[in-house]
Tab-separated table of C-alpha atoms and ligand atoms in Angstrom:
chain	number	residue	atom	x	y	z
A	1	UNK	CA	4.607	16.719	-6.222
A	2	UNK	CA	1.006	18.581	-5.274
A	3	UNK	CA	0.794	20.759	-1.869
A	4	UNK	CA	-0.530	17.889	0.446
A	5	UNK	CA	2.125	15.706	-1.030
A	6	UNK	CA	4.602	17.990	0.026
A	7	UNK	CA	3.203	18.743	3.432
A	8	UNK	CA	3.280	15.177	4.054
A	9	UNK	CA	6.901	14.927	2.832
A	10	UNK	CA	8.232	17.840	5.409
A	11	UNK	CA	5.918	15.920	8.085
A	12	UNK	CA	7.955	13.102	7.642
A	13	UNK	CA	11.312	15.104	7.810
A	14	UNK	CA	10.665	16.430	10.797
A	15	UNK	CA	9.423	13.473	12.972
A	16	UNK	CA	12.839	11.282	11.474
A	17	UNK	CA	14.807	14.696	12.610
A	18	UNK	CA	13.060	14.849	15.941
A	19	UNK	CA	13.831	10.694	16.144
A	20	UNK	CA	17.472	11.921	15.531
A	21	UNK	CA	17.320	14.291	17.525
A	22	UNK	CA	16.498	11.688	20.866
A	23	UNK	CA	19.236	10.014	19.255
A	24	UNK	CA	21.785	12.190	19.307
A	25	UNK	CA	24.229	12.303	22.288
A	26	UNK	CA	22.400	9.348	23.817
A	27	UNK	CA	24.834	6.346	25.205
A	28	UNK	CA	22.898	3.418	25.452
A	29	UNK	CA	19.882	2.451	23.410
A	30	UNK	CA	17.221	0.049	23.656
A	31	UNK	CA	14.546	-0.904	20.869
A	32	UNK	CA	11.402	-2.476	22.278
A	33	UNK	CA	8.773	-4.249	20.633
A	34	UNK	CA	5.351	-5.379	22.017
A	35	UNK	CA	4.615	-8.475	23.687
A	36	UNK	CA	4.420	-11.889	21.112
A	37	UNK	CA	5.965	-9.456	18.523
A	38	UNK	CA	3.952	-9.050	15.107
A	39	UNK	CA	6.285	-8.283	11.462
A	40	UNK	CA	5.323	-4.538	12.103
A	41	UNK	CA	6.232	-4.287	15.923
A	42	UNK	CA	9.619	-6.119	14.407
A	43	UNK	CA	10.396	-4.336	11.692
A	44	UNK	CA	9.778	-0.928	13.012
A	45	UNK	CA	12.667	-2.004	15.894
A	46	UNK	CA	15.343	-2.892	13.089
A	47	UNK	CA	14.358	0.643	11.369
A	48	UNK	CA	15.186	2.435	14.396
A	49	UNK	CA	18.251	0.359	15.287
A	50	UNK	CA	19.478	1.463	11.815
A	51	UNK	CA	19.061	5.335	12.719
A	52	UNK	CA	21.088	4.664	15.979
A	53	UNK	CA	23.784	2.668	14.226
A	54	UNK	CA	23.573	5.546	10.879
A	55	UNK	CA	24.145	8.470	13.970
A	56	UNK	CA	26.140	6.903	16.729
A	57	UNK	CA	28.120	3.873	15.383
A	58	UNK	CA	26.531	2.220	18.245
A	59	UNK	CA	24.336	-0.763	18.218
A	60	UNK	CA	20.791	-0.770	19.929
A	61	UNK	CA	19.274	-4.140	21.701
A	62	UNK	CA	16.088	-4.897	20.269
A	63	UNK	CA	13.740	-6.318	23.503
A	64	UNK	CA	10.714	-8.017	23.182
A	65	UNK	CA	8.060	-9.213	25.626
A	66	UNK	CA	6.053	-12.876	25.669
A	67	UNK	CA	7.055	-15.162	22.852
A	68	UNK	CA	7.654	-14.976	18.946
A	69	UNK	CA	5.317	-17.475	18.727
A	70	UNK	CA	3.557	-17.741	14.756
A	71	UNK	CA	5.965	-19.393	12.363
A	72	UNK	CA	6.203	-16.835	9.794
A	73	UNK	CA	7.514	-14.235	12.220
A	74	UNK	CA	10.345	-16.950	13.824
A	75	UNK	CA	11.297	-17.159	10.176
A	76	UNK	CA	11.487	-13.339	9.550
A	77	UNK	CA	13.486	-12.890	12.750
A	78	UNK	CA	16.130	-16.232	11.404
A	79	UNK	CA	16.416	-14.941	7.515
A	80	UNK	CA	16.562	-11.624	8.491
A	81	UNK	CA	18.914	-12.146	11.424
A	82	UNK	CA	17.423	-9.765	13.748
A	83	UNK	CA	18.907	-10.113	17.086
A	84	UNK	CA	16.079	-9.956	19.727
A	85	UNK	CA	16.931	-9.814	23.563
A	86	UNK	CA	13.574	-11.659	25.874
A	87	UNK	CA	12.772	-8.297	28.036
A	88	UNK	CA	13.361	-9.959	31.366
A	89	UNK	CA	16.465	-10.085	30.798
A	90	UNK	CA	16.909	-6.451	30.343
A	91	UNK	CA	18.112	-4.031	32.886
A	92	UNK	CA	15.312	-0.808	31.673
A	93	UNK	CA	17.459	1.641	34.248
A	94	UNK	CA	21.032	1.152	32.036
A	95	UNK	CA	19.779	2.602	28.906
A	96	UNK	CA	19.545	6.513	28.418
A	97	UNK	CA	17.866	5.967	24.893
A	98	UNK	CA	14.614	3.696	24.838
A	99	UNK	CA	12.184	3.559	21.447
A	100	UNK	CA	8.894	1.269	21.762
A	101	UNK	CA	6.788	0.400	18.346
A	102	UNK	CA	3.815	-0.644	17.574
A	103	UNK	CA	2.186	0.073	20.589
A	104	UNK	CA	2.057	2.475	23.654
A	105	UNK	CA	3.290	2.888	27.371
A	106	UNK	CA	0.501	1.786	29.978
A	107	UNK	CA	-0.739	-0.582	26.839
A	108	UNK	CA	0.108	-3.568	29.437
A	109	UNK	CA	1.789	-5.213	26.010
A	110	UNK	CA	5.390	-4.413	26.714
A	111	UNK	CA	8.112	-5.618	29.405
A	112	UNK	CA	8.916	-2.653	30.038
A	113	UNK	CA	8.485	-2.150	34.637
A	114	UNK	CA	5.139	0.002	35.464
A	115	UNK	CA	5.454	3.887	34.689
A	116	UNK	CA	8.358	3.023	32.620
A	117	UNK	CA	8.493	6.228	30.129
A	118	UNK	CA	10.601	5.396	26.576
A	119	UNK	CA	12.447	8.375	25.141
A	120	UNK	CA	10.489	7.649	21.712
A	121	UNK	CA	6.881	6.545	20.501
A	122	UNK	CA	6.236	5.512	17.395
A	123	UNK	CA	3.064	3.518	16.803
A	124	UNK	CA	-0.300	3.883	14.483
A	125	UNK	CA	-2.955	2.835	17.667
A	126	UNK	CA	-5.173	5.706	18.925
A	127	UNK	CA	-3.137	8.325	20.945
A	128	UNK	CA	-2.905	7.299	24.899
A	129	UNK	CA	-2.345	9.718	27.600
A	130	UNK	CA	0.427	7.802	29.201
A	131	UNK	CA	2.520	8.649	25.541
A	132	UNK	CA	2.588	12.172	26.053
A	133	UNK	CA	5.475	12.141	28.108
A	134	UNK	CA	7.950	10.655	25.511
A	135	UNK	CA	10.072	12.683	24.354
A	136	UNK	CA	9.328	11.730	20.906
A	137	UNK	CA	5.491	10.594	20.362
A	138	UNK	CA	4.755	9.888	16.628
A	139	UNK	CA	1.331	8.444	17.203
A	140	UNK	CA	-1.051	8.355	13.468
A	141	UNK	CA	-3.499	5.814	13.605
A	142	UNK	CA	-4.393	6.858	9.767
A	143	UNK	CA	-1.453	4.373	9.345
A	144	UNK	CA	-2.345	0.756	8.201
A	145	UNK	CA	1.132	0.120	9.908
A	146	UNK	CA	3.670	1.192	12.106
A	147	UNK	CA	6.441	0.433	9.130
A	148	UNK	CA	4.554	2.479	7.102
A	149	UNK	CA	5.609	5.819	9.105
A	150	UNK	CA	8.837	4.716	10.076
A	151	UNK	CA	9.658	3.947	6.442
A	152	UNK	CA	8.411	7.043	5.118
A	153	UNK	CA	10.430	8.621	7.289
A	154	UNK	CA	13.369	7.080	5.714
A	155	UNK	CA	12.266	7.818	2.404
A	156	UNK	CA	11.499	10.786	2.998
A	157	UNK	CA	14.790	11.848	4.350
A	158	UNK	CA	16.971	10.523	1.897
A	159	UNK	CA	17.898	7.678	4.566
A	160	UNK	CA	19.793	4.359	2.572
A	161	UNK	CA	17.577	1.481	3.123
A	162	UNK	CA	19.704	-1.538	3.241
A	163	UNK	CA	18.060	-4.627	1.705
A	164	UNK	CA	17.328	-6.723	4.885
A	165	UNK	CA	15.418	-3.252	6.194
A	166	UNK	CA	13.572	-3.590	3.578
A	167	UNK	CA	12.851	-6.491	3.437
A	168	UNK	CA	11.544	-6.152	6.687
A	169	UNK	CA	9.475	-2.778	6.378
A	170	UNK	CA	7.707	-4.521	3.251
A	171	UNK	CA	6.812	-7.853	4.598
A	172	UNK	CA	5.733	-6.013	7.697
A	173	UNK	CA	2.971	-3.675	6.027
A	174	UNK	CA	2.212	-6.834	3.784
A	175	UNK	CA	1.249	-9.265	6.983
A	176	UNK	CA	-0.589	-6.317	8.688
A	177	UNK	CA	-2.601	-4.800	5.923
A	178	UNK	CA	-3.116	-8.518	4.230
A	179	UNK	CA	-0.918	-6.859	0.744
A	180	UNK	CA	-2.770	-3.484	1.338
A	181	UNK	CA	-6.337	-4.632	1.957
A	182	UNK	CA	-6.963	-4.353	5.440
A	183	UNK	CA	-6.951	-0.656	7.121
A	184	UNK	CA	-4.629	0.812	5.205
A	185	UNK	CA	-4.472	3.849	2.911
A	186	UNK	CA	-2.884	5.884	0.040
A	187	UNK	CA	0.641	6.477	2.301
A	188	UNK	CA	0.910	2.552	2.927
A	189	UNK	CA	0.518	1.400	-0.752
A	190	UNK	CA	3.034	4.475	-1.450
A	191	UNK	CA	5.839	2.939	0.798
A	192	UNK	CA	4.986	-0.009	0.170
A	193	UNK	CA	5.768	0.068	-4.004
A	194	UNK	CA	9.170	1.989	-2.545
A	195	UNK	CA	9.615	-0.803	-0.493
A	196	UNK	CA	9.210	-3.447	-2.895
A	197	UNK	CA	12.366	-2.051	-5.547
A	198	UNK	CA	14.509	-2.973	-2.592
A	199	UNK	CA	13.620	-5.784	-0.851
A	200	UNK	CA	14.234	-9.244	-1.069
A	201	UNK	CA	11.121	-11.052	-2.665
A	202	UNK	CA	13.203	-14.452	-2.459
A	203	UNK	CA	13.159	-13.745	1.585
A	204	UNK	CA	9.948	-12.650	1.714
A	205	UNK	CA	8.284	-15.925	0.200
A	206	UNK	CA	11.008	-18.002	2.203
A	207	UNK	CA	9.432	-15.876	5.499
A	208	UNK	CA	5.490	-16.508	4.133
A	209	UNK	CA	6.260	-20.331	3.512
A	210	UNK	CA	7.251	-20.805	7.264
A	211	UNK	CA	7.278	-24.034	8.342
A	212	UNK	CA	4.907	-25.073	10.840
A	213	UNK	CA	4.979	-27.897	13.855
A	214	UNK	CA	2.607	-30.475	14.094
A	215	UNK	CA	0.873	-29.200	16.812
A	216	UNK	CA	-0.031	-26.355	14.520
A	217	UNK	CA	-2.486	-28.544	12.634
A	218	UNK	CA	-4.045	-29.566	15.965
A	219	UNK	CA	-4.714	-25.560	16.599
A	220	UNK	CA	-6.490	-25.391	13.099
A	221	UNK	CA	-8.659	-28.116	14.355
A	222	UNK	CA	-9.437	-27.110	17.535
A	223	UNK	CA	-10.457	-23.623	15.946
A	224	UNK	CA	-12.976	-25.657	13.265
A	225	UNK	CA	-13.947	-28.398	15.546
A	226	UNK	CA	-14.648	-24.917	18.492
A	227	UNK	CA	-16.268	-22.909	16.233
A	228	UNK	CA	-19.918	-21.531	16.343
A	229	UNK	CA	-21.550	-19.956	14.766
A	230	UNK	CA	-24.280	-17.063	16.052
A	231	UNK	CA	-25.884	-16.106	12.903
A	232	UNK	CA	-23.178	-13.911	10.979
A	233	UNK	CA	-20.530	-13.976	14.186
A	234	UNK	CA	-18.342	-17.120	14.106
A	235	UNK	CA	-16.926	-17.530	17.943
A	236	UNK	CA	-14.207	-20.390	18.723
A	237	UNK	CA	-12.155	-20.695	21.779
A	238	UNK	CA	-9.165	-22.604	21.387
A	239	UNK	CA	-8.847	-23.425	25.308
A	240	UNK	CA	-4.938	-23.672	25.778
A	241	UNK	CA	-2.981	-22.139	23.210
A	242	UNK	CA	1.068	-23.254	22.613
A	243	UNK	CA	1.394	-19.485	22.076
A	244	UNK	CA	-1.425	-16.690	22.117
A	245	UNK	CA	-0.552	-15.277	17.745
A	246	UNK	CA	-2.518	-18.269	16.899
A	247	UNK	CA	-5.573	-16.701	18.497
A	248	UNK	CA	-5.045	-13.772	16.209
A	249	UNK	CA	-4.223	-16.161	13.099
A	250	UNK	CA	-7.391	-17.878	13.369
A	251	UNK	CA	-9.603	-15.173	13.669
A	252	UNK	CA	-8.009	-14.084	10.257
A	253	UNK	CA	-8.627	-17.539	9.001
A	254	UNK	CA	-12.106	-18.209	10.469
A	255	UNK	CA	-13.295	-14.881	9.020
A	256	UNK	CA	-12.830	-15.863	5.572
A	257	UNK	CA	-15.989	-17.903	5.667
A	258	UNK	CA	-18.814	-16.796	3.474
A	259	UNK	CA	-21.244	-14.691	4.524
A	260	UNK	CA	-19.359	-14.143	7.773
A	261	UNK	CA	-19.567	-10.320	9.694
A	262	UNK	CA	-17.905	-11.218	12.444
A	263	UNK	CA	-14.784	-13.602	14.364
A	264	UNK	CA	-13.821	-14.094	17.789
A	265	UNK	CA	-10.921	-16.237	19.019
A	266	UNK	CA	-10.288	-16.578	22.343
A	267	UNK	CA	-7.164	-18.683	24.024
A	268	UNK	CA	-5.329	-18.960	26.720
A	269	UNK	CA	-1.654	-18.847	27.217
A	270	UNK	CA	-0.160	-18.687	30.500
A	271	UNK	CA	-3.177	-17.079	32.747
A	272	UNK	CA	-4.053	-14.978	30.109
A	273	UNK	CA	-6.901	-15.091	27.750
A	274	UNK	CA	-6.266	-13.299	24.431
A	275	UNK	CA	-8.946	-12.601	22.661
A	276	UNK	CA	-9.063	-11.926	19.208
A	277	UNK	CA	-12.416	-10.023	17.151
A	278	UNK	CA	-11.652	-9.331	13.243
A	279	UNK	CA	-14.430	-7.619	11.294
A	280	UNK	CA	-15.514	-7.010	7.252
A	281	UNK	CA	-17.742	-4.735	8.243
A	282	UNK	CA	-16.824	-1.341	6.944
A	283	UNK	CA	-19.041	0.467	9.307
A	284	UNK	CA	-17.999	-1.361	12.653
A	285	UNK	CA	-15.299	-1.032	14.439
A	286	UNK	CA	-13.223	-3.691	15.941
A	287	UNK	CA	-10.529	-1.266	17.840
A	288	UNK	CA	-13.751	0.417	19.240
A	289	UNK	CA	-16.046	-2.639	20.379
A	290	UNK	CA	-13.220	-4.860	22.089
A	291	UNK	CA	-12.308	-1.652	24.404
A	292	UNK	CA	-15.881	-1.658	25.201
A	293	UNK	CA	-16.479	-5.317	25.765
A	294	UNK	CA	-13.489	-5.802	27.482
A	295	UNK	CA	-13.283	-2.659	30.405
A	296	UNK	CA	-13.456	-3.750	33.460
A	297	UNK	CA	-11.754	-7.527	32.794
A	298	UNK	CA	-8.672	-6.207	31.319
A	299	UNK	CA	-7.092	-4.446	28.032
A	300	UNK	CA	-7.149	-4.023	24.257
A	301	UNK	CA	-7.581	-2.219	21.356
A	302	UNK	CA	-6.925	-2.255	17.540
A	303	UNK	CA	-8.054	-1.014	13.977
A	304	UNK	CA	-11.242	-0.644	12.729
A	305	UNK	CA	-11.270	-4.532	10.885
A	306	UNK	CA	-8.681	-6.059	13.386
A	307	UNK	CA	-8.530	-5.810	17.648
A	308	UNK	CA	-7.224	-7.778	20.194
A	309	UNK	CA	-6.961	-7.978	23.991
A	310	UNK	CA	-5.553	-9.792	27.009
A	311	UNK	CA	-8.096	-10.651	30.359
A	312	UNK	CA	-5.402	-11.664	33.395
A	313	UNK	CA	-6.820	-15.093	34.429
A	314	UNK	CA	-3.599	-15.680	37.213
A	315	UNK	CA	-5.470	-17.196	40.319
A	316	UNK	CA	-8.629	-17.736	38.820
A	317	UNK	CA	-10.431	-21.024	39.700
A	318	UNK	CA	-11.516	-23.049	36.589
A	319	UNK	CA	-14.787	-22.213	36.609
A	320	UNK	CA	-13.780	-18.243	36.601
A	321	UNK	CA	-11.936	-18.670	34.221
A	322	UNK	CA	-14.824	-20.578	32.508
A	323	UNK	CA	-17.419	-17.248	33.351
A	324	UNK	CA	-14.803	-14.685	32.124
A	325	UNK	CA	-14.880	-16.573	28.747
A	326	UNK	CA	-18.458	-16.729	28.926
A	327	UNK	CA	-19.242	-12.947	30.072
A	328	UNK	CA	-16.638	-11.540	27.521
A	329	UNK	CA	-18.594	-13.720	24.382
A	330	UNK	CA	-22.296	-12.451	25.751
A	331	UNK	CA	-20.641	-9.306	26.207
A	332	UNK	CA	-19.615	-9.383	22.343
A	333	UNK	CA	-22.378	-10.924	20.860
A	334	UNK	CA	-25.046	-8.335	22.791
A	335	UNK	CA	-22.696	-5.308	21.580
A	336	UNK	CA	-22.689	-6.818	17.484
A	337	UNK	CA	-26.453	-7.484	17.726
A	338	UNK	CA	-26.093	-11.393	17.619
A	339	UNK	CA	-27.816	-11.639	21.490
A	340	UNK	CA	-30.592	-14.738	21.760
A	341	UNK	CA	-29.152	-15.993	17.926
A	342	UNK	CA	-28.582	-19.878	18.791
A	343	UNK	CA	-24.979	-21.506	18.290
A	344	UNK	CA	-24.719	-23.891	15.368
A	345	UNK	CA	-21.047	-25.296	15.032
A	346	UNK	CA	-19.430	-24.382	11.699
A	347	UNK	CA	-19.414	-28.181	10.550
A	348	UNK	CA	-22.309	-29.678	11.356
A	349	UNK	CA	-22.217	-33.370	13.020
A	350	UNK	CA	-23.308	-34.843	10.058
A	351	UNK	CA	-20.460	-34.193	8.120
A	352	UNK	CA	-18.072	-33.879	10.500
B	1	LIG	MN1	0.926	-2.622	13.784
């Protein structure tokens, strides 16, 4: 082990000690995730429910806000058995131990009431002010994923790892790094090779191979049939969505296309528009660009290739809702240097 490796290690010690430590002669404990809850946001909940269970005998209620909505994650949550509590049903006040991952207080992504302050942070988004009242705030947005701390923590502290954990912690840093591509770095693909002695690979491929509705397919389409294309920035708005992850799916998808800089998804799910930018641009940033794009019509953030964000539509007339589509596209395109290039749709009539 070299100096920085060791550094690292003792790092690592002491935020799973100080995680512990909030543990430790707490009653009641509460795991939250972030609204339409990703693998990582999951994962990251089960890892902490473990450390209550490991240090109290007591089990923790994982909460999550909005809807576990793609297919893969519905199947993570049913092979893994991960019981998850809808946040409105949750009584915040009862619980004298509260963790939230993968994201943030004053994020607007969680159920948790306004002000609400959780006794832990753990999450790998830029620092926010509102976090510095935890208790706990393990905040490194060096991170490709919030798994990635929480299992190093493990790791590093000699911590068991049963199989569904990780199971869980590897799929996780899998979906959000796409297998170590995407924002990550030298810590991820170390966890993630621990990671992979233990977990299930059977689970995992039964998790990837998800099964899908039928409406699914109709999404797909919408998103090719929607798309545009402004010279190297492919745009599609998906109008209604059966649940806002497939905004953030398709932007994935959409940005596979050759040639392509730059993709923007944008759908709505009830009186919200989620929006969606994804990037293989090494020297943009998507975290940076949707913060910018989107102050002053609502909230978001993300990694330098991936960034998403939520514009509250709830009373706006049609044709409001129409403009804040509009404004938030212009607003894009101006800021990525694709202003005045004309629309062509991805398929062109012809062969359509
Ligand atoms: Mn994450």
């Amino acid at each position: 082990m070299n100096q920085s490796e060791s550094v690292r290690r003792k790092e690592a010690v002491g935020r799973l000690e100080a995680v512990v430590g909030a543990i430790r002669g707490c009653e009641r404990f509460l795991v939250q995730t972030h609204n339409n809850p990703d693998p990582d946001s999951i994962a990251c909940a089960m890892a902490i429910r473990h450390l209550v269970r490991l240090h109290t005998g007591k089990d923790a209620v994982i909460a999550f806000g909005g809807v576990l909505g793609r297919s893969e994650n519905r199947a993570m949550v049913q092979h893994l058995q991960v019981p998850m509590v809808p946040g409105a049903l949750i009584d915040y006040g009862a619980y004298d131990f509260t963790a939230v991952c993968d994201t943030q207080p004053g994020t607007n992504f969680t159920s948790f009431p306004d002000g609400f302050v959780p006794t832990v942070v753990i999450d790998h988004h830029p620092m926010r002010p509102e976090t510095k009242r935890a208790k706990v705030a393990i905040v490194e947005p060096r991170y490709g994923a919030t798994s990635s701390i929480v299992a190093e923590m493990l790791l590093a502290g000699g911590v068991a790892i049963p199989p569904d954990l990780a199971t869980a912690l590897y799929y996780a840093i899998r979906a959000e790094t796409q297998d170590l591509a995407r924002d990550s770095g030298e810590i991820d693909v170390e966890v993630y090779r621990a990671l992979e002695q233990i977990a299930d690979r059977r689970a995992v491929s039964l998790i990837e191979a998800g099964r899908v509705p039928r409406e699914y397919f109709a999404e797909v389409r919408a998103a090719i049939d929607g798309a545009r294309s402004y010279g190297d920035v492919l745009v599609a708005d998906l109008g209604k969505v059966r649940f806002p992850d497939i905004v953030a799916e398709m932007a994935d998808f959409l940005l596979r296309l050759e040639g392509a800089r730059w993709s923007c998804v944008l759908g709505e799910y009830r009186s919200t528009l989620y929006v969606s930018l994804r990037t293989g641009d090494p020297d943009a940033n998507a975290g940076d660009l949707i913060r910018q794009v989107i102050s002053g019509m609502g909230s978001g953030g993300g990694h330098p290739s991936m960034a998403g964000g939520q514009v509250p539509l709830t009373g706006f007339l049609p044709e409001e809702k129409a403009a804040a589509r509009r404004t938030f596209v212009e607003e894009m395109l101006r800021r990525v240097g694709a202003e005045g290039a004309t629309a062509e749709p991805l398929i062109p009539e012809s062969e359509a």
